[in-house]
XYZ file of C-alpha atoms in Angstrom:
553
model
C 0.000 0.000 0.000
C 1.799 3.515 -1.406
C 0.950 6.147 1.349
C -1.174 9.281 0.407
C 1.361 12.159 -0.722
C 2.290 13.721 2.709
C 1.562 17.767 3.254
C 4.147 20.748 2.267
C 6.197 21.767 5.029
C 9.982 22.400 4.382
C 12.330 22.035 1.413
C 13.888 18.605 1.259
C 17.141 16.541 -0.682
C 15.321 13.094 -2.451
C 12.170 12.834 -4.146
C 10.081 10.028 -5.864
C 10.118 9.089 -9.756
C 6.641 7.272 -9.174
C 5.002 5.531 -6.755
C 5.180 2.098 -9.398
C 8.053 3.094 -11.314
C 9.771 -0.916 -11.865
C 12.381 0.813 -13.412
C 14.835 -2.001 -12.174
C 12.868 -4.315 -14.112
C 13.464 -2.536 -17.504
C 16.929 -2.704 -17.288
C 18.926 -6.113 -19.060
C 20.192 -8.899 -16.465
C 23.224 -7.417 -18.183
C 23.236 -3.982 -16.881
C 22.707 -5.223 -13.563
C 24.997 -7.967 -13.767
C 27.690 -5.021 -14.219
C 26.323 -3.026 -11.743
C 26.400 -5.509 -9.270
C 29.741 -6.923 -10.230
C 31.782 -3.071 -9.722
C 29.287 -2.877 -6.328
C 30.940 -6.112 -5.174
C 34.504 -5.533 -6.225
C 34.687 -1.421 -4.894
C 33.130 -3.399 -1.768
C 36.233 -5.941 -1.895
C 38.809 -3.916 -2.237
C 37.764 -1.775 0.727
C 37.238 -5.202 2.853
C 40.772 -6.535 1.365
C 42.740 -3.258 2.372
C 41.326 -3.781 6.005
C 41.788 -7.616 6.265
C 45.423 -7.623 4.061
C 47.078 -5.173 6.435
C 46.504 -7.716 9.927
C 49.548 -9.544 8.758
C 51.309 -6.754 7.796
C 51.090 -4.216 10.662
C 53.801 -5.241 12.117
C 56.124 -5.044 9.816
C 54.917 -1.749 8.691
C 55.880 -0.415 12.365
C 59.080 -1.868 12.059
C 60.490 -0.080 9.150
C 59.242 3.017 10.507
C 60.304 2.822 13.657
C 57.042 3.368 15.423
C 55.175 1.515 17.888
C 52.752 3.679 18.453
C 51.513 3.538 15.012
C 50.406 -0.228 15.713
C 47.009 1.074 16.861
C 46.630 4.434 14.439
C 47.487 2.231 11.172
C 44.038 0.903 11.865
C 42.423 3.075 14.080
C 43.007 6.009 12.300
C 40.990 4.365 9.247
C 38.067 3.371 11.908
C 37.685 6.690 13.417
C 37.639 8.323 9.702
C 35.338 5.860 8.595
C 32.727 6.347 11.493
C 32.810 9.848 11.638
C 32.097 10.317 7.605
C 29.156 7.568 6.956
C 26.295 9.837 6.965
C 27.639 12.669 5.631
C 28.436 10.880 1.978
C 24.555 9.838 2.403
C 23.491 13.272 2.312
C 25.932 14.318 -0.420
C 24.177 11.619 -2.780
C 20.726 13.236 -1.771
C 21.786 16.401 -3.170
C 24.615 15.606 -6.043
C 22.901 11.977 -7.072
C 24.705 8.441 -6.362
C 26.853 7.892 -9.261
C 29.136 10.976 -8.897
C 29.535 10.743 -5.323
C 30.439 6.652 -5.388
C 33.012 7.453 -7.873
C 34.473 10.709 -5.985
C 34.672 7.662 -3.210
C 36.451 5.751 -5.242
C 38.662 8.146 -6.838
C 39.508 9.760 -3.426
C 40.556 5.839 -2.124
C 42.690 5.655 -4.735
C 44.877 9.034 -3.851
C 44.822 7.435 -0.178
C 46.046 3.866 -1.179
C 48.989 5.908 -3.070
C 49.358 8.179 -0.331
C 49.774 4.954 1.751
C 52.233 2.966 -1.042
C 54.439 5.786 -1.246
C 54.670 6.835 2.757
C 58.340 7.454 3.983
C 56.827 7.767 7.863
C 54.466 6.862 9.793
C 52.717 10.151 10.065
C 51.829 10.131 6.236
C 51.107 6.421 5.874
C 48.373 7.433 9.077
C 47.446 10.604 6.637
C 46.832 8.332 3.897
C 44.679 5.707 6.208
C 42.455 8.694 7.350
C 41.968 9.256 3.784
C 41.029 5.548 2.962
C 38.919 5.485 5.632
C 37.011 8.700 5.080
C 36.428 7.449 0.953
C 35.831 3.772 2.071
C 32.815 4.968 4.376
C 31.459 6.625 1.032
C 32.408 3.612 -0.704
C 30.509 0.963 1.655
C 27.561 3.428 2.244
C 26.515 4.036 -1.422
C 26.187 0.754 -2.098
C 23.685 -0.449 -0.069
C 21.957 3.200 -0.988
C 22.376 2.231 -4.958
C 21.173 -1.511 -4.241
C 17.951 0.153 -2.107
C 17.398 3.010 -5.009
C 17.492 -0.241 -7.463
C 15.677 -2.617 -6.242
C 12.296 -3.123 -4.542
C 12.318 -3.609 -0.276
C 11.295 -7.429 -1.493
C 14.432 -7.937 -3.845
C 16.920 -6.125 -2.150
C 18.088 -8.369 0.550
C 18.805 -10.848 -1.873
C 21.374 -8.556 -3.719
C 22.426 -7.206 -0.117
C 23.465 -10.797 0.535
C 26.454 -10.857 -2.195
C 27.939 -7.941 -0.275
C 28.633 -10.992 2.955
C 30.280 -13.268 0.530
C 32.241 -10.804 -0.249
C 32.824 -9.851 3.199
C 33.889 -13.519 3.895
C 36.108 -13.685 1.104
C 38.014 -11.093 1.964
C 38.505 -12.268 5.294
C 39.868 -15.465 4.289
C 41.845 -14.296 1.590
C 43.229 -11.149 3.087
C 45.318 -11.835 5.977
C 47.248 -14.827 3.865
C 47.994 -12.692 1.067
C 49.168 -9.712 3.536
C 51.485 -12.319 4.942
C 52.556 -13.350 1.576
C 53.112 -9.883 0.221
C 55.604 -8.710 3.449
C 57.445 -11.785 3.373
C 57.893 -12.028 -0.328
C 57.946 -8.610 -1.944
C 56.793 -6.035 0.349
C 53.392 -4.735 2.314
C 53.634 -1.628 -0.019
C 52.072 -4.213 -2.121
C 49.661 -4.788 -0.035
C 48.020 -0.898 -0.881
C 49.200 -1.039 -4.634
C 46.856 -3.956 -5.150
C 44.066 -2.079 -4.543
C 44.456 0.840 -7.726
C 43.558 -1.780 -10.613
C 40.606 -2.630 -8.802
C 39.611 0.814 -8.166
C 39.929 1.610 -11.788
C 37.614 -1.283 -13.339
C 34.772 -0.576 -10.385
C 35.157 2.910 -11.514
C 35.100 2.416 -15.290
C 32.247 -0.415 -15.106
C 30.087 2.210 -12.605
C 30.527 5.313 -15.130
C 29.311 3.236 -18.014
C 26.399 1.352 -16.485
C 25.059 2.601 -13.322
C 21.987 4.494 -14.371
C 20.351 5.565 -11.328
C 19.102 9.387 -11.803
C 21.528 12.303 -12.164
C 19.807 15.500 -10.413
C 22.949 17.623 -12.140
C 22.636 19.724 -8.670
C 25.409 22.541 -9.441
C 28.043 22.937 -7.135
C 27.011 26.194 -5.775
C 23.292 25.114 -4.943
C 24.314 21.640 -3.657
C 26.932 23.569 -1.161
C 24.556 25.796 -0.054
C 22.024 22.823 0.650
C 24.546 21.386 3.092
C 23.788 20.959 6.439
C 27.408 22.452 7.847
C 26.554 22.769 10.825
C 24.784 18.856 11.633
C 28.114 17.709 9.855
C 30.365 19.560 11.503
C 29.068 18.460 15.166
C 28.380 14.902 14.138
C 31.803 14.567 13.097
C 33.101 16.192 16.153
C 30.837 14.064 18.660
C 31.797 10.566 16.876
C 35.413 11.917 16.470
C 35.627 12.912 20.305
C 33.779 9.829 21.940
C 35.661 7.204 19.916
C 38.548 9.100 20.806
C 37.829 8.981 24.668
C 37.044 5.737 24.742
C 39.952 4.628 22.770
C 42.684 6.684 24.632
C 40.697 5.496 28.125
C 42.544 3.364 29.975
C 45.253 2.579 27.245
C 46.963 5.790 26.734
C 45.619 7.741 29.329
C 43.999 7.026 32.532
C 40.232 6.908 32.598
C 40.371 10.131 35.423
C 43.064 12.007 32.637
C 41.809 15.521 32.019
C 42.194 14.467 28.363
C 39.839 11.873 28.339
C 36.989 13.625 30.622
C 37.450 16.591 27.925
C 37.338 14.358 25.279
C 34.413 12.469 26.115
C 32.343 15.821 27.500
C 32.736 17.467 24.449
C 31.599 15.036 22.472
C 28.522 15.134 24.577
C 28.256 18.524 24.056
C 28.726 17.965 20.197
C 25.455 15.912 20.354
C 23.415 18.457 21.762
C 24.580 20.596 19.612
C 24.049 18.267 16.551
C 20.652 17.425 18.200
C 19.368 20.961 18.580
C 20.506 21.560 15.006
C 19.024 19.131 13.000
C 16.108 19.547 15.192
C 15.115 23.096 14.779
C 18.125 25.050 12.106
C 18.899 22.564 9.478
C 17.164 22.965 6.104
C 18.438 19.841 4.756
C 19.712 18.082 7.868
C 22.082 15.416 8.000
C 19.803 12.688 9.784
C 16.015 13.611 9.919
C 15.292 13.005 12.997
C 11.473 11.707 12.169
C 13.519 8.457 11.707
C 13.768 8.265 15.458
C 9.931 8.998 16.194
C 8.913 5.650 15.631
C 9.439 2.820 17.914
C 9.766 0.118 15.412
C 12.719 2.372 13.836
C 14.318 2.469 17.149
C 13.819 -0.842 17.946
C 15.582 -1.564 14.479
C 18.689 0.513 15.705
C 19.120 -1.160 19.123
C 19.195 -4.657 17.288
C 21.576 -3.180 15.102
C 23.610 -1.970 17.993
C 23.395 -4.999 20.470
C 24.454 -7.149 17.534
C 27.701 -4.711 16.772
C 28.208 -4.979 20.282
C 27.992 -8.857 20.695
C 29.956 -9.732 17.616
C 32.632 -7.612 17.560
C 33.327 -8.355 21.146
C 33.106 -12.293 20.054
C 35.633 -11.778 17.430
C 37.885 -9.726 19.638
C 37.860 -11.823 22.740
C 37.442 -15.600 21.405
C 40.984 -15.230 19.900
C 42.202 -13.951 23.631
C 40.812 -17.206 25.128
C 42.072 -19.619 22.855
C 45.854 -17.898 23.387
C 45.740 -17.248 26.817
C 43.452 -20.033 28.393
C 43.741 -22.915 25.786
C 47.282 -21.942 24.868
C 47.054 -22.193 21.248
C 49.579 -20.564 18.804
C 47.861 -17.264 16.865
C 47.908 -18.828 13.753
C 45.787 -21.981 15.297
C 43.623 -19.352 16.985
C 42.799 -17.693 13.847
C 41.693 -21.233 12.441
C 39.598 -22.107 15.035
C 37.568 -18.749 14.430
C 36.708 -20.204 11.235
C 33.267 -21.832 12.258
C 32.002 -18.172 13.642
C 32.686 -16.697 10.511
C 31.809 -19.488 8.210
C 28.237 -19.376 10.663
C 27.572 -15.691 10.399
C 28.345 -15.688 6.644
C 26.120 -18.578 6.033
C 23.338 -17.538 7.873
C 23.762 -14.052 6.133
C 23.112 -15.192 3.081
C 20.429 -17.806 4.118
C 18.563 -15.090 5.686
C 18.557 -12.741 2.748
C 17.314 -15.503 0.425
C 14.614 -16.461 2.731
C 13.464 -12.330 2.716
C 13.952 -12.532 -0.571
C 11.706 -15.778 -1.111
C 8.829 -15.058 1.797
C 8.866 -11.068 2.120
C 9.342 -11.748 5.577
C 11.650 -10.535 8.204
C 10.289 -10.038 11.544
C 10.828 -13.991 12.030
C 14.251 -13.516 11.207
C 14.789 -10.686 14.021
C 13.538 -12.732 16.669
C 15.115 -15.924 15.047
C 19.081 -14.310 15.396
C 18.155 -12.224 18.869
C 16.824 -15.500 20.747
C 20.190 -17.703 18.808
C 22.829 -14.925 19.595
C 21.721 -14.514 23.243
C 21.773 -18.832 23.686
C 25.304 -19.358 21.953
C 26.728 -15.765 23.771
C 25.312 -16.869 27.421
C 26.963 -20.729 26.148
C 30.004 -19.000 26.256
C 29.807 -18.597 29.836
C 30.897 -22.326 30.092
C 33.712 -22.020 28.491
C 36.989 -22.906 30.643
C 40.783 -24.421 31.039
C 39.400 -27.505 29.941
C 36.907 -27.226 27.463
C 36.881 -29.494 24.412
C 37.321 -28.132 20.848
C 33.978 -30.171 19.795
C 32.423 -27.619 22.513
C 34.225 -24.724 21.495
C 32.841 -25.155 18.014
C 29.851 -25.647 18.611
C 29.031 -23.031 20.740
C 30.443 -20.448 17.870
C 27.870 -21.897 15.328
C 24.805 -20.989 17.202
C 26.180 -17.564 18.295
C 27.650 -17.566 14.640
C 23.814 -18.073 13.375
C 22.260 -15.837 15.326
C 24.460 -12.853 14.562
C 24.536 -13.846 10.683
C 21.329 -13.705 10.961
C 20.718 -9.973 12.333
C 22.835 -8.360 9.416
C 20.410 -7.403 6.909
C 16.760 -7.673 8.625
C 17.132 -4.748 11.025
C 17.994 -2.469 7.520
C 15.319 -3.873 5.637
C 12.961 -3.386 9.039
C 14.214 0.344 9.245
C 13.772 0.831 5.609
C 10.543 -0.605 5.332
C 9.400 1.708 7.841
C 10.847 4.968 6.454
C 10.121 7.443 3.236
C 12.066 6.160 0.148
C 13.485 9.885 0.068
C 15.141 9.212 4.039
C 16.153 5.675 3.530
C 20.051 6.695 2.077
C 20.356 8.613 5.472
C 17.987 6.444 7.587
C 20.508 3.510 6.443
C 23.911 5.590 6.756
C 22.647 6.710 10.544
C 21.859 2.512 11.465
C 25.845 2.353 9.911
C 26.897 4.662 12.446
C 25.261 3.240 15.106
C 27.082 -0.481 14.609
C 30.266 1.468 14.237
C 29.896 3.013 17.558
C 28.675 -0.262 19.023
C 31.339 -2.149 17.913
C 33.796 0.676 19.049
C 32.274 0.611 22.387
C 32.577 -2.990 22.885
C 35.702 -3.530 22.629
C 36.637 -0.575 24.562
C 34.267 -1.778 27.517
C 35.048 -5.289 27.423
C 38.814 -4.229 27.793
C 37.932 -2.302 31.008
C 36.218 -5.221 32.514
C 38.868 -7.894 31.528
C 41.239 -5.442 32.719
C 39.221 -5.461 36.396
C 39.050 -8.858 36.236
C 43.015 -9.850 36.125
C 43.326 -7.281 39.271
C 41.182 -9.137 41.185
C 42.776 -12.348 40.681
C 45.970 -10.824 41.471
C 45.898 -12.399 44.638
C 45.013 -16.268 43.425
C 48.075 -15.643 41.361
C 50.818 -14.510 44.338
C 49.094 -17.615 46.113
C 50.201 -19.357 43.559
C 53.226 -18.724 44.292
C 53.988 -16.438 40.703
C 56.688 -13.899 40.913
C 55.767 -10.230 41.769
C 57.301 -9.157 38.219
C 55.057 -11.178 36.168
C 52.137 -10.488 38.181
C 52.393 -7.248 37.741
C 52.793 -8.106 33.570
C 49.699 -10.736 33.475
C 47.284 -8.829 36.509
C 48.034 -5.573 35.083
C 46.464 -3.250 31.998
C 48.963 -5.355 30.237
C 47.246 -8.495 30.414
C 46.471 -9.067 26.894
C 49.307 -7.618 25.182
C 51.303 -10.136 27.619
C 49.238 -13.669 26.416
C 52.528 -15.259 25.320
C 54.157 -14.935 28.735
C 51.992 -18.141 29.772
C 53.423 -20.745 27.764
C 56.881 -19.718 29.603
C 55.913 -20.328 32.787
C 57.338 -23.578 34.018
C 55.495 -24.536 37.157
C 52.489 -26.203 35.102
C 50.370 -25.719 38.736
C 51.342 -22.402 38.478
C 50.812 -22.126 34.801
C 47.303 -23.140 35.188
C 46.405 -20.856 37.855
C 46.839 -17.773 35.279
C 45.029 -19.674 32.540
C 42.434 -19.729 34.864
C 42.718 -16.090 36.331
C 42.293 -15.540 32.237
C 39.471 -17.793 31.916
C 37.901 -16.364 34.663
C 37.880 -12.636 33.869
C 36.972 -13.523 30.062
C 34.095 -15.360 31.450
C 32.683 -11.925 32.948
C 33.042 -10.745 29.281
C 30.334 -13.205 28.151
C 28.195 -12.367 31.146
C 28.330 -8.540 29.801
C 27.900 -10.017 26.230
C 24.960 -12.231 27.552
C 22.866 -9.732 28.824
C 23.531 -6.834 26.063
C 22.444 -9.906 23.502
C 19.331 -10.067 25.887
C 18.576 -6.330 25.264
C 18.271 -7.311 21.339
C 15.982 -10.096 22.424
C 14.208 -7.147 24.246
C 14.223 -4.425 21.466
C 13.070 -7.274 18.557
C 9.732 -7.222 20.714
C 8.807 -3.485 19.378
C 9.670 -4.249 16.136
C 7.020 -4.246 13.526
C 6.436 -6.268 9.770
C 5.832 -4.383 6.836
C 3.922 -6.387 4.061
C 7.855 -6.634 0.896
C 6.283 -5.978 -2.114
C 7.611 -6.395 -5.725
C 6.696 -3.115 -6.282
C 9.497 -0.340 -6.412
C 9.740 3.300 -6.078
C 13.132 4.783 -7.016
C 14.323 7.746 -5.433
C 15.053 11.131 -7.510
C 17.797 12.688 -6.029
C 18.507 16.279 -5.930
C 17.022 19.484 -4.163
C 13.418 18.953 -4.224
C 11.381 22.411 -3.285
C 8.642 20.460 -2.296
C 7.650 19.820 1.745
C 7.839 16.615 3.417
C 5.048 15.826 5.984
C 4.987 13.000 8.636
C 7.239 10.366 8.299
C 5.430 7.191 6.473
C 6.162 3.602 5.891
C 6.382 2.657 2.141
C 5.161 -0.609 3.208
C 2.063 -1.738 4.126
C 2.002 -2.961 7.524
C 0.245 -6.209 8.966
């Protein structure tokens, strides 16, 4: 059911073309066999530059003679990437999709050079900010093109090639990073990228035919919500910041991290009180947020960030320090989480694809993440591998399934003008999450090796490496175990480890929980076939109440 055309009220970026417009379904299985093809390689050479540079980082700090730059190499392209999401949204509003994907995609390029060419550290982190801030355009516009393309019904099945691609690049990257810095170099690892680049680029200019609004550059610049941009990049910039420096770099008490973290509150009133009453063509509408179902959507998004990130983190921890396996066996034996989630990614987008439903889906992953999370919980010195594995398929499952339902739920539930910046805002939010878990978990690990400080001096350990394996250095010190000779002694740190990890899948448990919670409020929208492309551009017509597209059941 098409809503009723809503009341003028306010200029807006994004119109309709018509309310049947099947405009996908004119163009040749060719055309969109291109399309989709440079969508899924821009995707994988963004994923590859991430996933090819684990093996390499340390190297990298080697030759420059850095330590520090262990962290920025790849939080510098996090931050970057976080902070920029919405903002390329709103730029293909008002300047259309295709020229702002392929300013993406040009402006990776110049970073990945910038990065190939670095004689320091400071301008291979220059050229990683730059990566990061194009790859957030890069990943953002194409689930924008695929939802301006297709119709809520198709969609997830196209959505789905983008997790194969995810999974391949995990697989693939971190060998081939390895092989390039032991071989040849890890500049290689950045000049592998440009070809890529190129074809996406070419293949995009000549068949992506999504509408051109030819917004000049002086009216599109003047449409731009400076303000909302400049104070949602300075609260995500500020409270990643804090959080990252908290308790690593600084103490959590430092004056720099209080600062940090305050003003980025203050940036969010700021951005709040902006968008709310000043912005003509604000970053993120905030009529998104008016509806419970669309907030429900973004705290499933967000618990799920928050559980699987801290899953992938933290398993690898355990199987180091408490099962004392090598890293490159610990990396194998993550294999079943990620073969899981990938598989269940996909299955679920079929099955939306196939039944035009979702809702089950939501409930499905919630109920399955919070089971194979609070199985965790059990986990110990002597747990078998057959246990171990299992436990990571059913958390695997339920997190695969929770990557595409929550979008399709938000965007379901929103104008097809609002869902490039609807989607681009639920992006930010799992960046955040997954920022925040790690940064949490840390803290509470961190607590938990203090407070066995004492099992381990009555085990008779000496002060020295107490301090090393109770301290903030717990994790960094994992390796330390194997050396310890005493094996009573030796087991009473794998079990300090084992024990404060275990608090981490308590916190995990209960923010998985929360999803199972939120999934509750979330409401089904009837998929059709039927499509509605957006029109891009500065529309001068008003936008009343926010409406589904979809008609609910």
């Amino acid at each position: 059911m098409t809503p009723s055309p809503a009341p003028a009220s306010a200029p807006r970026t994004g119109a309709l073309l018509g309310t049947s417009d099947k405009a996908a379904g004119r163009r040749k299985r060719f055309r969109i066999a291109a399309i989709m093809s440079s969508l899924n390689l821009s995707l994988f050479v963004v994923a590859m530059n991430q996933t090819l540079l684990a093996s390499a980082t340390p190297t990298i700090t080697s030759d420059f003679d850095s330590a520090g730059g262990y962290v920025w190499i790849g939080g510098a392209n996090l931050l970057a990437t976080a902070a920029s999401g919405p903002l390329w949204a709103k730029a293909s509003d008002i300047w259309g999709r295709k020229s702002i994907i392929m300013l993406a995609l040009l402006g990776f390029s110049a970073g990945t050079i910038v990065c190939a060419l670095s004689v320091n550290m400071q301008m291979l982190i220059a050229g990683r900010v730059l990566q990061g801030v194009a790859g957030a355009g890069v990943m953002g516009q194409m689930t924008i093109v695929i939802s301006d393309i297709f119709s809520m019904r198709e969609r997830a099945l196209f959505i789905a090639t983008f997790e194969v691609v995810w999974a391949i690049a995990a697989a693939l990257g971190p060998t081939l990073g390895g092989v390039f810095t032991e071989k040849l170099s890890w500049r290689y690892c950045f000049w592998l990228s440009l070809p890529f680049c190129g074809i996406a680029t070419v293949i995009l200019f000549v068949f992506l035919d999504v509408h051109n609004p030819r917004t000049s550059m002086r009216d599109g610049l003047k449409a731009v919500d400076w303000l909302g941009s400049l104070t949602l990049v300075g609260m995500v910039l500020m409270v990643l910041l804090g959080l990252d420096f908290g308790g690593v770099i600084f103490p959590w008490e430092s004056p720099k991290v209080v600062c940090l973290i305050v003003f980025g509150v203050v940036f969010a009133m700021f951005f709040y009180f902006s968008e709310k009453r000043w912005a003509q063509y604000p970053v993120i509408p905030l009529a998104i947020f008016e509806s419970m179902s669309n907030l429900a959507s973004f705290l499933v998004c967000f618990f799920q960030g928050f559980v699987y990130m801290g899953a992938e983190y933290f398993l690898p921890l355990y199987f180091q320090a408490v099962k004392g396996m090598s890293p490159l066996r610990a990396g194998t034996l993550l294999v079943p989480s990620t073969v899981s989630e990938a598989t269940a990614g996909i299955v679920a987008s079929i099955f939306i694809h196939r039944t035009g439903r979702y809702l089950d889906l939501v409930w499905v992953g919630t109920i399955l993440m919070t089971v194979g999370t609070g199985l965790y919980i059990q986990l110990g010195v002597d747990s078998s591998i057959a246990a171990i594995v299992g436990f990571q398929i059913i958390a695997g499952l339920g997190c695969g399934c929770l990557f595409t339902p929550p979008v399709i739920a938000l965007q379901a539930n929103v104008s097809q003008e609002n869902t490039a910046t609807a989607s681009a805002a639920m992006g930010l939010s799992r960046n955040i999450a997954t920022a925040m878990s790690v940064v949490i978990a840390g803290v509470v690990f961190q607590n938990g090796m203090t407070l066995r400080a004492n099992d381990l001096e009555s085990a008779g350990l000496a002060p020295a490496l107490i301090n090393q394996l109770a301290g903030d250095d717990a994790a960094a010190n994992v390796l330390k175990v194997g050396n310890i000779a005493d094996l009573l002694q030796q087991r009473a740190v794998r079990q300090a480890y084992s024990w404060s990890i275990r608090n981490l899948w308590i916190m995990f448990t209960c923010a998985a929980f929360l999803a199972v919670i939120a999934s509750a409020f979330v409401k089904t929208h009837v998929l059709s076939h039927d499509h509605t492309e957006t029109k891009t551009g500065i529309q001068k017509k008003g936008i009343g109440k926010e409406e589904p597209l979809e008609a609910p059941v």
